[in-house]
Short mmCIF file of C-alpha atoms and ligand atoms in Angstrom, two decimals:
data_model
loop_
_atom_site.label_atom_id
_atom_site.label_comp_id
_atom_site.label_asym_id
_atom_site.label_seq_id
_atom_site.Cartn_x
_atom_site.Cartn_y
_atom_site.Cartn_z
CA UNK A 1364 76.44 51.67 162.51
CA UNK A 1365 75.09 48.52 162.20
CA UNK A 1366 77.32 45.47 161.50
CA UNK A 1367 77.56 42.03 160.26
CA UNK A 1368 76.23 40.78 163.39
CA UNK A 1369 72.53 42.56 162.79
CA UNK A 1370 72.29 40.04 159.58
CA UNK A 1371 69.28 38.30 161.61
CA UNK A 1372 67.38 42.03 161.17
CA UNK A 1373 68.18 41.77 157.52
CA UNK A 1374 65.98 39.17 155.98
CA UNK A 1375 63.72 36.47 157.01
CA UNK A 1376 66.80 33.83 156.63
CA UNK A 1377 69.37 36.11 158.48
CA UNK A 1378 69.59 34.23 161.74
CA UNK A 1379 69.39 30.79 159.62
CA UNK A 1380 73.01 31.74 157.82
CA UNK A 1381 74.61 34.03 160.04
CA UNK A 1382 77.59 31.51 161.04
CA UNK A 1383 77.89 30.30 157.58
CA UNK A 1384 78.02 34.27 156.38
CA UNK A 1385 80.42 34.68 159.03
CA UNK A 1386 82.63 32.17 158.10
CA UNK A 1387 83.09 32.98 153.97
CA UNK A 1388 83.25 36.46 155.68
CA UNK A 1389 86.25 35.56 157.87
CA UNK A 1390 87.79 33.93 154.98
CA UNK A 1391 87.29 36.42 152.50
CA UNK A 1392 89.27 38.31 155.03
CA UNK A 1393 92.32 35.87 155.35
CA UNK A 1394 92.06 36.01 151.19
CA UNK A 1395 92.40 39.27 150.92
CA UNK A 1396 95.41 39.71 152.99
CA UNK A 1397 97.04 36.84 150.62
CA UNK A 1398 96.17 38.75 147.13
CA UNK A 1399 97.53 41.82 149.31
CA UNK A 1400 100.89 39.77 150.05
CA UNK A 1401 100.60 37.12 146.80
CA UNK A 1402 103.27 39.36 144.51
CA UNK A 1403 105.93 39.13 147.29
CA UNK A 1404 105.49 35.05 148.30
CA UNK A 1405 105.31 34.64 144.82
CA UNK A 1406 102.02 33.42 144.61
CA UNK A 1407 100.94 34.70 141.56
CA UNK A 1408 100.20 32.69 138.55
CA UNK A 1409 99.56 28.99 137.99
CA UNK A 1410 99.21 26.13 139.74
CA UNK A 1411 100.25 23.75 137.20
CA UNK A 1412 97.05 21.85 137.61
CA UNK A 1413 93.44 22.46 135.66
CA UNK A 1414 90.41 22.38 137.63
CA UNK A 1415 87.32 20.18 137.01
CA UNK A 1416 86.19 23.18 134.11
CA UNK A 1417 89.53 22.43 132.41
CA UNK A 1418 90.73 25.59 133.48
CA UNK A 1419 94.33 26.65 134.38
CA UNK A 1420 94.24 26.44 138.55
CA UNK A 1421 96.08 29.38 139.95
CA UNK A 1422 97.51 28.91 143.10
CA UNK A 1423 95.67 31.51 144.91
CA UNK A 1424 92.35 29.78 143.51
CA UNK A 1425 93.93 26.51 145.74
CA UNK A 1426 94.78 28.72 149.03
CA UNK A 1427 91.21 30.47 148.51
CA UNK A 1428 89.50 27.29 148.30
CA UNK A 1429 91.24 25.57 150.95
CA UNK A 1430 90.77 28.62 153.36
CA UNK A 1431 86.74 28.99 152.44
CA UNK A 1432 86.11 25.34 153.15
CA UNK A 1433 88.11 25.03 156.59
CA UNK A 1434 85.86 28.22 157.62
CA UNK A 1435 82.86 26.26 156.47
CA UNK A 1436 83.51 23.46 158.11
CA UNK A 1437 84.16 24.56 161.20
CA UNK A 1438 81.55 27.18 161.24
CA UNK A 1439 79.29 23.90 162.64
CA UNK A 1440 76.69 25.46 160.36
CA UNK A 1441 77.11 23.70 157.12
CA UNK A 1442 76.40 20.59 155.89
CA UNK A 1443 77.54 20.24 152.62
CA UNK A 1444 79.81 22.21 150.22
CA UNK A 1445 80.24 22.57 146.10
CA UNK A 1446 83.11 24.57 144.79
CA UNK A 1447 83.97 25.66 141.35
CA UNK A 1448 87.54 24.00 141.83
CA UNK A 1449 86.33 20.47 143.25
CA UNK A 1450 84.78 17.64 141.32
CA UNK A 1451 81.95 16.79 143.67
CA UNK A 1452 79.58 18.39 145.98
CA UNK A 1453 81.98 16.79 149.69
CA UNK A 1454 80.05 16.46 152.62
CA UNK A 1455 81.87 18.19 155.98
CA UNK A 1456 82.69 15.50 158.68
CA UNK A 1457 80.93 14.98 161.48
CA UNK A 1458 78.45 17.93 160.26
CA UNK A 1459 76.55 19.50 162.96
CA UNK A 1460 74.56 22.19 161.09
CA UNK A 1461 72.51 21.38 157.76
CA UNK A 1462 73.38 24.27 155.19
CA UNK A 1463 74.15 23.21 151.66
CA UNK A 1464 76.70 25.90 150.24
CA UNK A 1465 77.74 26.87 146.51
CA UNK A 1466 81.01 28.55 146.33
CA UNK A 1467 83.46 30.47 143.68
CA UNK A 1468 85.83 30.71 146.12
CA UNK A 1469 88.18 33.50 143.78
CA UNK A 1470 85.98 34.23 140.77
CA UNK A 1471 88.22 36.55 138.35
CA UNK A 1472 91.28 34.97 139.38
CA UNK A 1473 93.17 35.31 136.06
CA UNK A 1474 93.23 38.95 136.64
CA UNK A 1475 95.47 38.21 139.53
CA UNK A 1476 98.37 38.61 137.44
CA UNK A 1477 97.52 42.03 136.22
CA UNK A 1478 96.26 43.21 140.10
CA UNK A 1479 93.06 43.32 138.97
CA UNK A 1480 89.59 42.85 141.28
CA UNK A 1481 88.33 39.29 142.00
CA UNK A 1482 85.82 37.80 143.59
CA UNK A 1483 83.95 35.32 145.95
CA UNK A 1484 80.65 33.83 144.96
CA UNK A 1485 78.58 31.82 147.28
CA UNK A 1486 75.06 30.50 147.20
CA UNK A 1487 73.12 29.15 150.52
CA UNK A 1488 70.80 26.22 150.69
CA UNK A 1489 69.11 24.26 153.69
CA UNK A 1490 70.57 21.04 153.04
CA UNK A 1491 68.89 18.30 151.68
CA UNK A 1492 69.60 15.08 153.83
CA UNK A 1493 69.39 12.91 150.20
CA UNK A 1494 71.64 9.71 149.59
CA UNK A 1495 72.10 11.24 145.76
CA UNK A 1496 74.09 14.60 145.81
CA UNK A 1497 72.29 15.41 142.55
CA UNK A 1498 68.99 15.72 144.27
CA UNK A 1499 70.86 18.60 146.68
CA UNK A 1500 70.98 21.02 143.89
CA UNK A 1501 67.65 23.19 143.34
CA UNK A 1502 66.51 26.19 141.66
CA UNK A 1503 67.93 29.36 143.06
CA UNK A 1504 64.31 30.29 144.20
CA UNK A 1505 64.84 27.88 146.69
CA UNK A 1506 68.07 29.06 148.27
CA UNK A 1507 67.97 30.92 151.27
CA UNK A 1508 70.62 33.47 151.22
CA UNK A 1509 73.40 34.42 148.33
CA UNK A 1510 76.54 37.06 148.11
CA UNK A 1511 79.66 38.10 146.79
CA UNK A 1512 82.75 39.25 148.31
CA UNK A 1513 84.53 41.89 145.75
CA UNK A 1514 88.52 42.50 146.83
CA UNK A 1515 88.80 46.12 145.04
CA UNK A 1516 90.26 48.79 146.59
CA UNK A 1517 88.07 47.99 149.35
CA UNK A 1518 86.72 44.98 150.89
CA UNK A 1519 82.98 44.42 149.85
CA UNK A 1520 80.44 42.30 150.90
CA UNK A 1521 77.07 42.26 148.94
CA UNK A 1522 74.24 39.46 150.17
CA UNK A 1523 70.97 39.29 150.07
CA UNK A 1524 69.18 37.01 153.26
CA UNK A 1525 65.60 36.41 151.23
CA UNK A 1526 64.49 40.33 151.36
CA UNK A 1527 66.51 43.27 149.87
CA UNK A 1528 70.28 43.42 148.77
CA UNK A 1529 72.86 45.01 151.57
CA UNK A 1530 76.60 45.90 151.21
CA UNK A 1531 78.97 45.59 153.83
CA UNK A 1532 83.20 47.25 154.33
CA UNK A 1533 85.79 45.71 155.86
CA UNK A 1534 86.67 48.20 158.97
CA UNK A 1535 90.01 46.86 159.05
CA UNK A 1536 90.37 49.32 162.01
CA UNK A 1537 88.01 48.23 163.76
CA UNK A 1538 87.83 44.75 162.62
CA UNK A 1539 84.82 44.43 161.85
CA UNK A 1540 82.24 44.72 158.57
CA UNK A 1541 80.27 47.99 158.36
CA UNK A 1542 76.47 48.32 157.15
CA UNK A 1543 77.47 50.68 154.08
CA UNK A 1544 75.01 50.23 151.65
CA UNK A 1545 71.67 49.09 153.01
CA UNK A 1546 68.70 47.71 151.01
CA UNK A 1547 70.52 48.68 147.61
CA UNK A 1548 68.44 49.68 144.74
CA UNK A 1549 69.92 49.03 141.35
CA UNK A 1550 68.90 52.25 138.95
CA UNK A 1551 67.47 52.26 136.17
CA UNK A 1552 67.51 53.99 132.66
CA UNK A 1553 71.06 54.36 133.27
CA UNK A 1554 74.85 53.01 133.60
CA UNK A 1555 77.07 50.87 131.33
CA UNK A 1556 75.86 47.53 129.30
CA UNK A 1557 78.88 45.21 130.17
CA UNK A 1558 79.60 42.14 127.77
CA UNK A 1559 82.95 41.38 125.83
CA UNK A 1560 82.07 41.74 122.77
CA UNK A 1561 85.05 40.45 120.55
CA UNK A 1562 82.97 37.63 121.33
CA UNK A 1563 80.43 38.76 119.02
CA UNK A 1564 81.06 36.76 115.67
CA UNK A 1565 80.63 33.45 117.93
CA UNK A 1566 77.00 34.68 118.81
CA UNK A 1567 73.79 33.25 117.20
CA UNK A 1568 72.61 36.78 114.47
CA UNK A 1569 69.51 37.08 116.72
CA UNK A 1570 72.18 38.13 120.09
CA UNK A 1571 74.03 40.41 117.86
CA UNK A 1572 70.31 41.96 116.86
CA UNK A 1573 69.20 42.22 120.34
CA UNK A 1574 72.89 43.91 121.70
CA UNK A 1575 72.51 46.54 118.83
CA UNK A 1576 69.12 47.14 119.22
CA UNK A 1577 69.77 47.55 122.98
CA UNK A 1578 72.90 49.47 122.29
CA UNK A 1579 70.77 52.18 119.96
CA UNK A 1580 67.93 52.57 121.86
CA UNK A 1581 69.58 52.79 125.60
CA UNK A 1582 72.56 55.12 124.76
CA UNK A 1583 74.34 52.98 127.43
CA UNK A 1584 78.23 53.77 127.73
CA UNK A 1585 80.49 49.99 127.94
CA UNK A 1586 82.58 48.70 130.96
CA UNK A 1587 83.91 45.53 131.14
CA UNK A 1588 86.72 44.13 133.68
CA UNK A 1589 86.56 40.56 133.07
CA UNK A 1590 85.65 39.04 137.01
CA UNK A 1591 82.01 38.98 137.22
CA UNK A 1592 81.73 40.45 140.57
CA UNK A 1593 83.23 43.65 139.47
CA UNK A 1594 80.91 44.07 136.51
CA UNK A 1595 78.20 42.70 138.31
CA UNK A 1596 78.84 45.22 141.67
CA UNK A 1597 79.12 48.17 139.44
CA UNK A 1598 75.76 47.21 137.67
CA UNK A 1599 74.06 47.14 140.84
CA UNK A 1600 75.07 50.60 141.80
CA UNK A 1601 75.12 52.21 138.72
CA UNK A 1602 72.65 50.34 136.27
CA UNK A 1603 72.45 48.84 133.06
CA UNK A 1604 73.00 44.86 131.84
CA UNK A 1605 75.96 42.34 132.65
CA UNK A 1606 75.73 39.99 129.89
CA UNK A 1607 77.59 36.77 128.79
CA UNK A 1608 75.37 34.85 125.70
CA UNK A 1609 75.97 31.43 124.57
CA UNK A 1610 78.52 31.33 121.68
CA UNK A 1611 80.00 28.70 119.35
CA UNK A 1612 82.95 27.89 122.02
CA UNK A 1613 80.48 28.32 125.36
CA UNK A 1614 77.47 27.14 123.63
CA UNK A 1615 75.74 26.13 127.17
CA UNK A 1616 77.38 30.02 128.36
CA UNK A 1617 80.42 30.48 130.18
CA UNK A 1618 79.11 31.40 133.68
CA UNK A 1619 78.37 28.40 136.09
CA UNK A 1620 74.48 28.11 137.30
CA UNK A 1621 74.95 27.29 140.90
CA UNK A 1622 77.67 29.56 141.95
CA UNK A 1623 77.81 32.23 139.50
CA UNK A 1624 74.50 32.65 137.51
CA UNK A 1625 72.50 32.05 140.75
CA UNK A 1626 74.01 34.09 143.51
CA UNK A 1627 74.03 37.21 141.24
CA UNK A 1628 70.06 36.69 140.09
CA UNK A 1629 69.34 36.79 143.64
CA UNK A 1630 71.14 39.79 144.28
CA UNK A 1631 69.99 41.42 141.14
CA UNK A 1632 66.10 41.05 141.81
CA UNK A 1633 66.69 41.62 145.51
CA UNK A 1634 67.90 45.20 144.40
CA UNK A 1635 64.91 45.49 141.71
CA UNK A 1636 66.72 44.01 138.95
CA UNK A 1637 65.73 41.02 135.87
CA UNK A 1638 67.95 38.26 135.10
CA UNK A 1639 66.98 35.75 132.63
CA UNK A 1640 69.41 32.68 130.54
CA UNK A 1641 66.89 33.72 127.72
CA UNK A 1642 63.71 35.00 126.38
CA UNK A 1643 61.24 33.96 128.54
CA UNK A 1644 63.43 31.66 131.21
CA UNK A 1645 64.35 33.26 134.86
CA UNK A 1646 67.87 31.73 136.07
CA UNK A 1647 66.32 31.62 139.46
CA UNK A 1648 63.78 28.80 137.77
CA UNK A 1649 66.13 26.92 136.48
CA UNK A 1650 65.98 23.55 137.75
CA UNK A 1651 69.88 22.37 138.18
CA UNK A 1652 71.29 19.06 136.53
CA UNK A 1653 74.57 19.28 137.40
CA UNK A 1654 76.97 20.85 140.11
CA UNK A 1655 79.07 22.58 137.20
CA UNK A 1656 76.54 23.28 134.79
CA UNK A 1657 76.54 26.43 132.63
CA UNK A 1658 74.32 29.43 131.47
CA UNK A 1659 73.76 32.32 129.37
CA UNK A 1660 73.51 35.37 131.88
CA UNK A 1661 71.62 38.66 131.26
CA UNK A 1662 70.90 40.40 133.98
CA UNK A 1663 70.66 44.03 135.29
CA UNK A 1664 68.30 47.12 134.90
CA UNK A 1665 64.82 46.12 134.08
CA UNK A 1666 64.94 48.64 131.13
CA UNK A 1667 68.09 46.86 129.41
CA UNK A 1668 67.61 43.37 130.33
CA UNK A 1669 64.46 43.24 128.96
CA UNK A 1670 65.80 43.26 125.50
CA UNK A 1671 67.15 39.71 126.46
CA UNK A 1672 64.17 38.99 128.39
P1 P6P B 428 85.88 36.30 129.42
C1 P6P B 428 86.23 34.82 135.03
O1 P6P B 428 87.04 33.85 134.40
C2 P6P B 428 84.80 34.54 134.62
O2 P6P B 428 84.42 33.27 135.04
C3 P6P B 428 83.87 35.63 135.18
O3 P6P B 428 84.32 36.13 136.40
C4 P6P B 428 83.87 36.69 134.11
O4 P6P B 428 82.65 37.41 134.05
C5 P6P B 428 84.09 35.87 132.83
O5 P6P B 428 84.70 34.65 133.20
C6 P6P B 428 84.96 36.60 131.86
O6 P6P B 428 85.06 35.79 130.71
O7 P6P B 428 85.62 35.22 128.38
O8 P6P B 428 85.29 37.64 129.02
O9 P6P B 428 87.32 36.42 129.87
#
């Protein structure tokens, strides 16, 4: 079986990112066995603080951050990092290695409380030595490697290293992660169109149009968890269209370009897949403005997305 240590045979960046994959793999294990233990320590719910997106922290969105960055930083790899639940992109002292990397470090987290799945999002890029931060961030055609980690039932790993989409398990047994799903193909024609659509009165007429019109002609059946690396995961492997449109209260989208939108547009037309912010405009071509910015997401099954497309 071949393991997370054959990531150099999986892509033309493999070797490039191995120690940074290794090290939001190693954390994404330490997370996991804190969501396992979080109800008993008590470590559900808020922090009391909101993050840089004026969102309620929770706590384990602090411990997952904290643990993903003191893996990154002393991976040696990594020169840079942006998270979701820090203000700035912060350099890593004394950096040896010259990775930029974009993290979520638990994407989903409010379904904590209900022991729902959550994720971790991250996003690779060969550093940019550049006095302005700013200038680090650059389309996602330019990144070298993305992936999620998805703590279901089982630990996942999903990552793409510049050619085809693979899925790793945890071998807790063994210790180790376990080349389950190689070179994944997402289907299409079938599977589940994913949005929440109570949304629906905040959408602009023409999204409501193109959702029905999708929604007739497709026959697709709805899921929707909530954490985007659950509905994104179960797109991949089953087909059809994870969608979150602009609305009147998200009118830029919900979903964050550089850690969210990004990573999961990689993985998406690694595996065969479309995802666009809107007609006619790729989210890998985006050209970033700021570390937080948002985005409309469509993106799935050639067949659905193209609807959107
Ligand atoms: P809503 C989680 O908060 C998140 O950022 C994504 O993981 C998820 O796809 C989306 O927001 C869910 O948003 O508005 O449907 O709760």
């Amino acid at each position: 079986m071949r393991t997370l240590q054959d990531l150099a045979a999986l892509g033309p960046h493999g070797a490039r990112v191995r120690d940074a994959v290794a090290a939001i793999a190693d954390a994404a294990v330490a997370i996991a066995q804190k969501l396992a233990r979080a109800a008993v320590e008590g470590a559900l719910g808020a922090s009391g603080a909101v993050n840089v997106q004026g969102e309620e922290q929770q706590k384990l969105d602090v411990i997952a951050d904290e643990l993903v960055f003191a893996k990154l930083a002393a991976s040696g790899a990594v020169a840079a990092i942006g998270s979701e639940e820090r203000p700035q992109l912060e350099t890593v002292e004394h950096a040896e290695g010259n990775l930029l990397v974009l993290v979520d470090p638990l994407d989903g987290s409010s379904n904590l409380d209900v022991n729902g799945a959550v994720g971790t999002i991250f996003t690779i890029y060969e550093a940019q030595r550049s006095i302005d931060p700013q200038a680090a961030l650059r389309p996602g055609r330019e990144a070298l490697a993305a992936g999620y980690v998805m703590y279901g039932p089982g630990l996942v790993l999903v990552l793409t290293v510049g050619a085809g989409t693979h899925g790793f398990s945890w071998d807790a047994q063994e210790g180790r992660w376990v080349l389950t799903h190689p070179d994944m193909r997402i289907p299409d024609g079938k599977g589940y169109y994913s949005v929440n659509e109570a949304y629906a009165p905040r959408w602009s007429e023409d999204a409501r149009a193109r959702l029905a019109r999708m929604k007739e002609e497709t026959k697709l059946g709805l899921r929707y968890v909530g954490a985007m690396v659950a509905d994104v995961h179960r797109t991949l492997l089953k087909g059809g269209i994870f969608l979150y449109p602009p609305d009147t209260k998200n009118p830029q989208g919900k979903l964050r370009l550089m850690y969210e939108a990004i990573p999961m547009a990689m993985l998406v037309e690694a595996a065969g897949g479309m995802a666009v912010a809107e007609q006619g405009k790729r989210i890998l071509d985006i050209a970033p403005e700021a570390l937080h910015q948002r985005t409309p997401v469509y993106l799935g099954s050639p067949s659905a997305v193209r609807y959107f497309a």
